[in-house]
Amino acid sequence: MLTQFILAPNPGPMSLDGTNSYVLRGPGQSAVVVVDPGPQDETHLAALAGVGPVDLILVTHRHADHTAGSARLHQLTGAPVRAVDSAHCHGGGEVLVHGEVIHAAGLEIAVLATPGHTSDSACFHLPADGPDGAVLTGDTILGRGTTVLDFPDGTLGDYLASLDLLEALGPAWVLPAHGPVLASLESAARGYRSHREERLGQIRTALDRLGRDATVGEVADAVYAGVGPSVRRAAELSVAAQLTYLRGGGEGRAVPPGR
């Protein structure tokens, strides 16, 4: 493979074992591309800076467990930082554009806009990494568990479209920002879509019982009754995104009833 990762020391309910900060390097190359520097942890950032000359730093989306260390890694290496959101670009790094192909460290890296987890989420496709390629999926697809939709910034309509885009890439390796590598992007994306459809069915059933104007909290109590307090907010965000999707005719951006 053309990739390795260095695990950041930030485990937690939402980050699983921690953030996988990826190091990408083409065959015979000394220079690297770093994806998702992770938290502002000096030991972790020094390890990333020490893997070789860093040509470029990419981030998959705005959340701090991916971006907090990016400005500091730019200081350590001089490499520009690129992201979909200009607020997370540093050192002259340009905003990422869907469909562009980045040439760096002996690699071709295709940028895929995959909103849903957040509006600025992106994935990075390495078509030459193995027989079927590999895709760095950020938080759009995780190595285990399911992804939170950071509503209202992230919406279910966008997320389902992003899953369809990723599924079409076939059996590429999945290189997630949290959790282990998965063997097939096609299978993972299909499984994620099935999970969302199952949740939508559960929410429809809850609304039939509670009433069509049930609040986010009431629906979360019914559908996510077993979740602990550490992930309760994440459950409510997902419920809000799904209620808005259902009440907005599938577009995912209508304003839901109050909580």
CSV table of C-alpha atoms in Angstrom, one decimal:
chain,number,residue,atom,x,y,z
A,1,MET,CA,0.0,0.0,0.0
A,2,LEU,CA,1.0,3.6,-0.6
A,3,THR,CA,-0.3,4.6,2.9
A,4,GLN,CA,0.4,4.2,6.5
A,5,PHE,CA,-1.1,5.9,9.5
A,6,ILE,CA,0.1,7.2,12.9
A,7,LEU,CA,-2.6,7.0,15.5
A,8,ALA,CA,-3.2,10.2,17.4
A,9,PRO,CA,-3.5,10.0,21.2
A,10,ASN,CA,-7.1,11.2,21.4
A,11,PRO,CA,-9.4,8.2,22.0
A,12,GLY,CA,-13.0,8.8,23.0
A,13,PRO,CA,-16.6,7.9,22.4
A,14,MET,CA,-16.7,9.8,19.1
A,15,SER,CA,-13.0,9.3,18.0
A,16,LEU,CA,-12.9,5.6,18.8
A,17,ASP,CA,-9.2,4.6,19.2
A,18,GLY,CA,-8.1,8.1,18.1
A,19,THR,CA,-7.6,9.9,14.8
A,20,ASN,CA,-5.8,8.0,12.1
A,21,SER,CA,-3.3,10.6,10.6
A,22,TYR,CA,-2.4,9.2,7.2
A,23,VAL,CA,1.0,9.4,5.5
A,24,LEU,CA,0.9,9.0,1.8
A,25,ARG,CA,4.0,8.3,-0.3
A,26,GLY,CA,4.5,7.2,-3.9
A,27,PRO,CA,6.9,4.4,-4.8
A,28,GLY,CA,10.5,5.5,-4.4
A,29,GLN,CA,9.6,8.9,-3.0
A,30,SER,CA,11.0,10.5,0.1
A,31,ALA,CA,8.4,13.3,0.2
A,32,VAL,CA,4.9,12.6,1.7
A,33,VAL,CA,1.4,13.9,1.9
A,34,VAL,CA,-0.2,14.0,5.4
A,35,VAL,CA,-4.0,13.7,5.7
A,36,ASP,CA,-5.8,14.7,8.9
A,37,PRO,CA,-3.0,15.9,11.3
A,38,GLY,CA,-5.3,15.4,14.2
A,39,PRO,CA,-5.2,17.2,17.6
A,40,GLN,CA,-2.6,19.7,18.6
A,41,ASP,CA,-0.3,17.2,20.3
A,42,GLU,CA,3.4,18.1,19.9
A,43,THR,CA,4.6,14.5,20.1
A,44,HIS,CA,2.1,13.3,17.5
A,45,LEU,CA,2.8,16.3,15.2
A,46,ALA,CA,6.6,15.7,15.6
A,47,ALA,CA,6.1,12.1,14.5
A,48,LEU,CA,4.2,13.2,11.4
A,49,ALA,CA,6.9,15.9,10.6
A,50,GLY,CA,9.6,13.3,11.0
A,51,VAL,CA,8.4,10.7,8.4
A,52,GLY,CA,10.0,12.6,5.6
A,53,PRO,CA,9.7,16.0,3.8
A,54,VAL,CA,6.0,16.9,3.9
A,55,ASP,CA,4.9,18.3,0.5
A,56,LEU,CA,1.2,18.8,1.4
A,57,ILE,CA,-1.3,18.6,4.2
A,58,LEU,CA,-4.9,17.7,3.5
A,59,VAL,CA,-7.9,17.6,5.9
A,60,THR,CA,-11.1,15.7,5.4
A,61,HIS,CA,-13.4,18.1,7.3
A,62,ARG,CA,-13.5,20.8,9.9
A,63,HIS,CA,-13.8,18.9,13.2
A,64,ALA,CA,-11.0,19.6,15.7
A,65,ASP,CA,-9.9,16.0,16.0
A,66,HIS,CA,-8.8,16.3,12.4
A,67,THR,CA,-7.7,20.0,12.0
A,68,ALA,CA,-6.5,21.3,15.4
A,69,GLY,CA,-2.9,20.3,14.6
A,70,SER,CA,-2.8,21.4,11.0
A,71,ALA,CA,-1.6,25.0,11.5
A,72,ARG,CA,1.2,23.7,13.8
A,73,LEU,CA,2.2,21.0,11.3
A,74,HIS,CA,2.4,23.7,8.7
A,75,GLN,CA,4.8,25.6,11.0
A,76,LEU,CA,6.9,22.5,11.5
A,77,THR,CA,7.1,21.5,7.9
A,78,GLY,CA,6.3,24.5,5.7
A,79,ALA,CA,3.8,22.4,3.8
A,80,PRO,CA,0.5,24.1,2.8
A,81,VAL,CA,-2.8,22.9,4.3
A,82,ARG,CA,-5.7,22.4,2.0
A,83,ALA,CA,-9.4,21.8,2.9
A,84,VAL,CA,-12.8,22.4,1.5
A,85,ASP,CA,-13.4,25.1,4.1
A,86,SER,CA,-11.0,28.0,3.5
A,87,ALA,CA,-10.9,28.6,7.3
A,88,HIS,CA,-8.8,25.5,7.6
A,89,CYS,CA,-6.4,26.3,4.7
A,90,HIS,CA,-3.0,27.5,5.9
A,91,GLY,CA,0.3,28.5,4.3
A,92,GLY,CA,-1.2,29.5,0.9
A,93,GLY,CA,-3.1,26.2,0.6
A,94,GLU,CA,-6.0,26.4,-1.8
A,95,VAL,CA,-9.6,25.3,-1.2
A,96,LEU,CA,-10.2,21.7,-2.4
A,97,VAL,CA,-12.5,21.3,-5.4
A,98,HIS,CA,-14.6,18.2,-6.1
A,99,GLY,CA,-13.1,16.3,-9.1
A,100,GLU,CA,-9.6,17.8,-9.0
A,101,VAL,CA,-6.6,15.5,-9.1
A,102,ILE,CA,-3.7,16.5,-6.9
A,103,HIS,CA,-0.2,15.5,-7.9
A,104,ALA,CA,2.1,15.3,-4.9
A,105,ALA,CA,4.7,13.0,-3.4
A,106,GLY,CA,4.6,10.8,-6.6
A,107,LEU,CA,0.9,10.3,-6.2
A,108,GLU,CA,-2.4,11.1,-8.0
A,109,ILE,CA,-5.0,11.9,-5.4
A,110,ALA,CA,-8.6,12.6,-6.6
A,111,VAL,CA,-10.7,14.9,-4.4
A,112,LEU,CA,-14.3,13.8,-3.8
A,113,ALA,CA,-16.7,16.2,-2.1
A,114,THR,CA,-18.8,14.0,0.2
A,115,PRO,CA,-21.0,16.2,2.4
A,116,GLY,CA,-23.3,14.8,5.0
A,117,HIS,CA,-21.2,14.2,8.1
A,118,THR,CA,-20.4,17.9,7.7
A,119,SER,CA,-21.0,20.2,4.8
A,120,ASP,CA,-17.3,20.4,4.1
A,121,SER,CA,-16.5,16.7,4.2
A,122,ALA,CA,-14.2,15.3,1.5
A,123,CYS,CA,-12.7,11.9,0.7
A,124,PHE,CA,-9.4,11.2,-1.2
A,125,HIS,CA,-9.2,8.5,-3.8
A,126,LEU,CA,-5.9,6.8,-4.6
A,127,PRO,CA,-6.6,4.8,-7.7
A,128,ALA,CA,-3.1,3.3,-7.8
A,129,ASP,CA,-3.1,2.0,-4.3
A,130,GLY,CA,-3.6,-1.7,-4.8
A,131,PRO,CA,-5.6,-3.5,-7.5
A,132,ASP,CA,-8.8,-1.7,-6.7
A,133,GLY,CA,-7.5,1.5,-5.3
A,134,ALA,CA,-8.0,3.0,-1.8
A,135,VAL,CA,-10.2,5.8,-0.5
A,136,LEU,CA,-9.5,7.9,2.6
A,137,THR,CA,-13.0,8.4,3.9
A,138,GLY,CA,-12.5,10.7,6.9
A,139,ASP,CA,-15.6,10.4,9.1
A,140,THR,CA,-17.9,9.7,6.1
A,141,ILE,CA,-17.3,6.0,6.6
A,142,LEU,CA,-15.7,4.7,9.8
A,143,GLY,CA,-13.8,1.5,10.5
A,144,ARG,CA,-16.5,0.5,12.9
A,145,GLY,CA,-19.8,1.8,14.1
A,146,THR,CA,-21.7,4.5,12.2
A,147,THR,CA,-21.2,8.2,11.4
A,148,VAL,CA,-22.9,11.1,13.2
A,149,LEU,CA,-24.5,13.7,10.9
A,150,ASP,CA,-23.5,17.0,12.4
A,151,PHE,CA,-26.9,18.6,11.8
A,152,PRO,CA,-27.8,21.2,10.7
A,153,ASP,CA,-24.5,21.5,8.9
A,154,GLY,CA,-24.6,17.9,7.9
A,155,THR,CA,-27.8,16.6,6.3
A,156,LEU,CA,-29.1,13.2,5.5
A,157,GLY,CA,-30.0,14.0,1.9
A,158,ASP,CA,-26.3,15.0,1.2
A,159,TYR,CA,-25.1,12.0,3.1
A,160,LEU,CA,-27.1,9.4,1.1
A,161,ALA,CA,-25.9,11.0,-2.1
A,162,SER,CA,-22.3,10.8,-0.8
A,163,LEU,CA,-22.7,7.1,0.0
A,164,ASP,CA,-24.0,6.5,-3.5
A,165,LEU,CA,-20.9,8.3,-4.9
A,166,LEU,CA,-18.6,6.2,-2.8
A,167,GLU,CA,-20.3,2.9,-3.6
A,168,ALA,CA,-19.8,3.5,-7.3
A,169,LEU,CA,-16.0,3.3,-6.8
A,170,GLY,CA,-16.3,-0.4,-6.2
A,171,PRO,CA,-14.2,-2.7,-3.9
A,172,ALA,CA,-11.5,-0.1,-3.0
A,173,TRP,CA,-9.9,-0.3,0.4
A,174,VAL,CA,-11.5,2.0,3.0
A,175,LEU,CA,-9.0,4.0,5.0
A,176,PRO,CA,-11.1,5.7,7.6
A,177,ALA,CA,-10.1,8.5,10.0
A,178,HIS,CA,-11.2,6.4,13.0
A,179,GLY,CA,-11.1,2.6,13.4
A,180,PRO,CA,-9.6,-0.2,11.3
A,181,VAL,CA,-9.1,-0.4,7.5
A,182,LEU,CA,-12.0,-2.1,5.6
A,183,ALA,CA,-11.7,-4.3,2.6
A,184,SER,CA,-14.5,-3.0,0.3
A,185,LEU,CA,-15.8,0.5,-0.1
A,186,GLU,CA,-18.7,-0.7,-2.1
A,187,SER,CA,-19.8,-3.1,0.6
A,188,ALA,CA,-19.2,-0.5,3.4
A,189,ALA,CA,-21.2,2.2,1.7
A,190,ARG,CA,-24.1,-0.2,0.9
A,191,GLY,CA,-24.1,-1.3,4.6
A,192,TYR,CA,-24.2,2.3,5.8
A,193,ARG,CA,-27.1,3.1,3.5
A,194,SER,CA,-29.0,0.1,4.8
A,195,HIS,CA,-28.4,1.2,8.3
A,196,ARG,CA,-29.8,4.7,7.6
A,197,GLU,CA,-32.8,3.2,5.9
A,198,GLU,CA,-33.4,1.0,8.9
A,199,ARG,CA,-33.2,4.0,11.2
A,200,LEU,CA,-35.6,5.9,9.0
A,201,GLY,CA,-38.1,3.0,9.4
A,202,GLN,CA,-37.7,3.1,13.1
A,203,ILE,CA,-38.3,6.9,13.2
A,204,ARG,CA,-41.4,6.5,11.0
A,205,THR,CA,-42.7,3.9,13.5
A,206,ALA,CA,-41.9,6.2,16.4
A,207,LEU,CA,-43.8,9.1,14.7
A,208,ASP,CA,-46.8,6.9,14.2
A,209,ARG,CA,-46.9,6.3,17.9
A,210,LEU,CA,-45.8,9.7,19.2
A,211,GLY,CA,-47.5,11.9,16.6
A,212,ARG,CA,-46.1,13.7,13.6
A,213,ASP,CA,-44.9,16.7,15.6
A,214,ALA,CA,-42.9,14.7,18.1
A,215,THR,CA,-39.7,16.5,19.2
A,216,VAL,CA,-36.2,15.4,18.6
A,217,GLY,CA,-35.8,14.4,22.3
A,218,GLU,CA,-39.0,12.3,22.3
A,219,VAL,CA,-38.0,10.4,19.1
A,220,ALA,CA,-34.5,9.9,20.4
A,221,ASP,CA,-35.9,8.4,23.6
A,222,ALA,CA,-37.9,5.9,21.5
A,223,VAL,CA,-35.3,5.0,18.9
A,224,TYR,CA,-32.0,5.4,20.8
A,225,ALA,CA,-33.2,4.3,24.3
A,226,GLY,CA,-30.1,2.2,25.0
A,227,VAL,CA,-27.4,4.8,24.3
A,228,GLY,CA,-25.3,6.2,27.1
A,229,PRO,CA,-25.0,9.9,28.1
A,230,SER,CA,-21.6,10.2,26.3
A,231,VAL,CA,-23.2,9.7,22.9
A,232,ARG,CA,-26.7,11.1,23.6
A,233,ARG,CA,-26.0,14.4,21.8
A,234,ALA,CA,-24.8,12.5,18.8
A,235,ALA,CA,-28.0,10.4,18.8
A,236,GLU,CA,-30.1,13.6,18.9
A,237,LEU,CA,-28.2,15.1,16.0
A,238,SER,CA,-28.8,12.0,13.9
A,239,VAL,CA,-32.5,12.1,14.8
A,240,ALA,CA,-32.8,15.8,13.9
A,241,ALA,CA,-31.2,15.1,10.5
A,242,GLN,CA,-33.5,12.2,9.9
A,243,LEU,CA,-36.7,14.0,11.0
A,244,THR,CA,-35.8,16.9,8.7
A,245,TYR,CA,-35.2,14.5,5.9
A,246,LEU,CA,-38.6,13.0,6.4
A,247,ARG,CA,-40.5,16.3,7.0
A,248,GLY,CA,-38.7,18.0,4.1
A,249,GLY,CA,-39.7,15.5,1.5
A,250,GLY,CA,-36.3,14.0,1.3
A,251,GLU,CA,-34.2,17.0,0.6
A,252,GLY,CA,-32.7,17.1,4.1
A,253,ARG,CA,-32.7,20.9,4.6
A,254,ALA,CA,-36.2,21.9,5.9
A,255,VAL,CA,-36.5,23.3,9.4
A,256,PRO,CA,-37.8,20.6,11.8
A,257,PRO,CA,-40.3,21.3,14.6
A,258,GLY,CA,-38.7,22.5,17.9
A,259,ARG,CA,-37.0,20.2,20.3
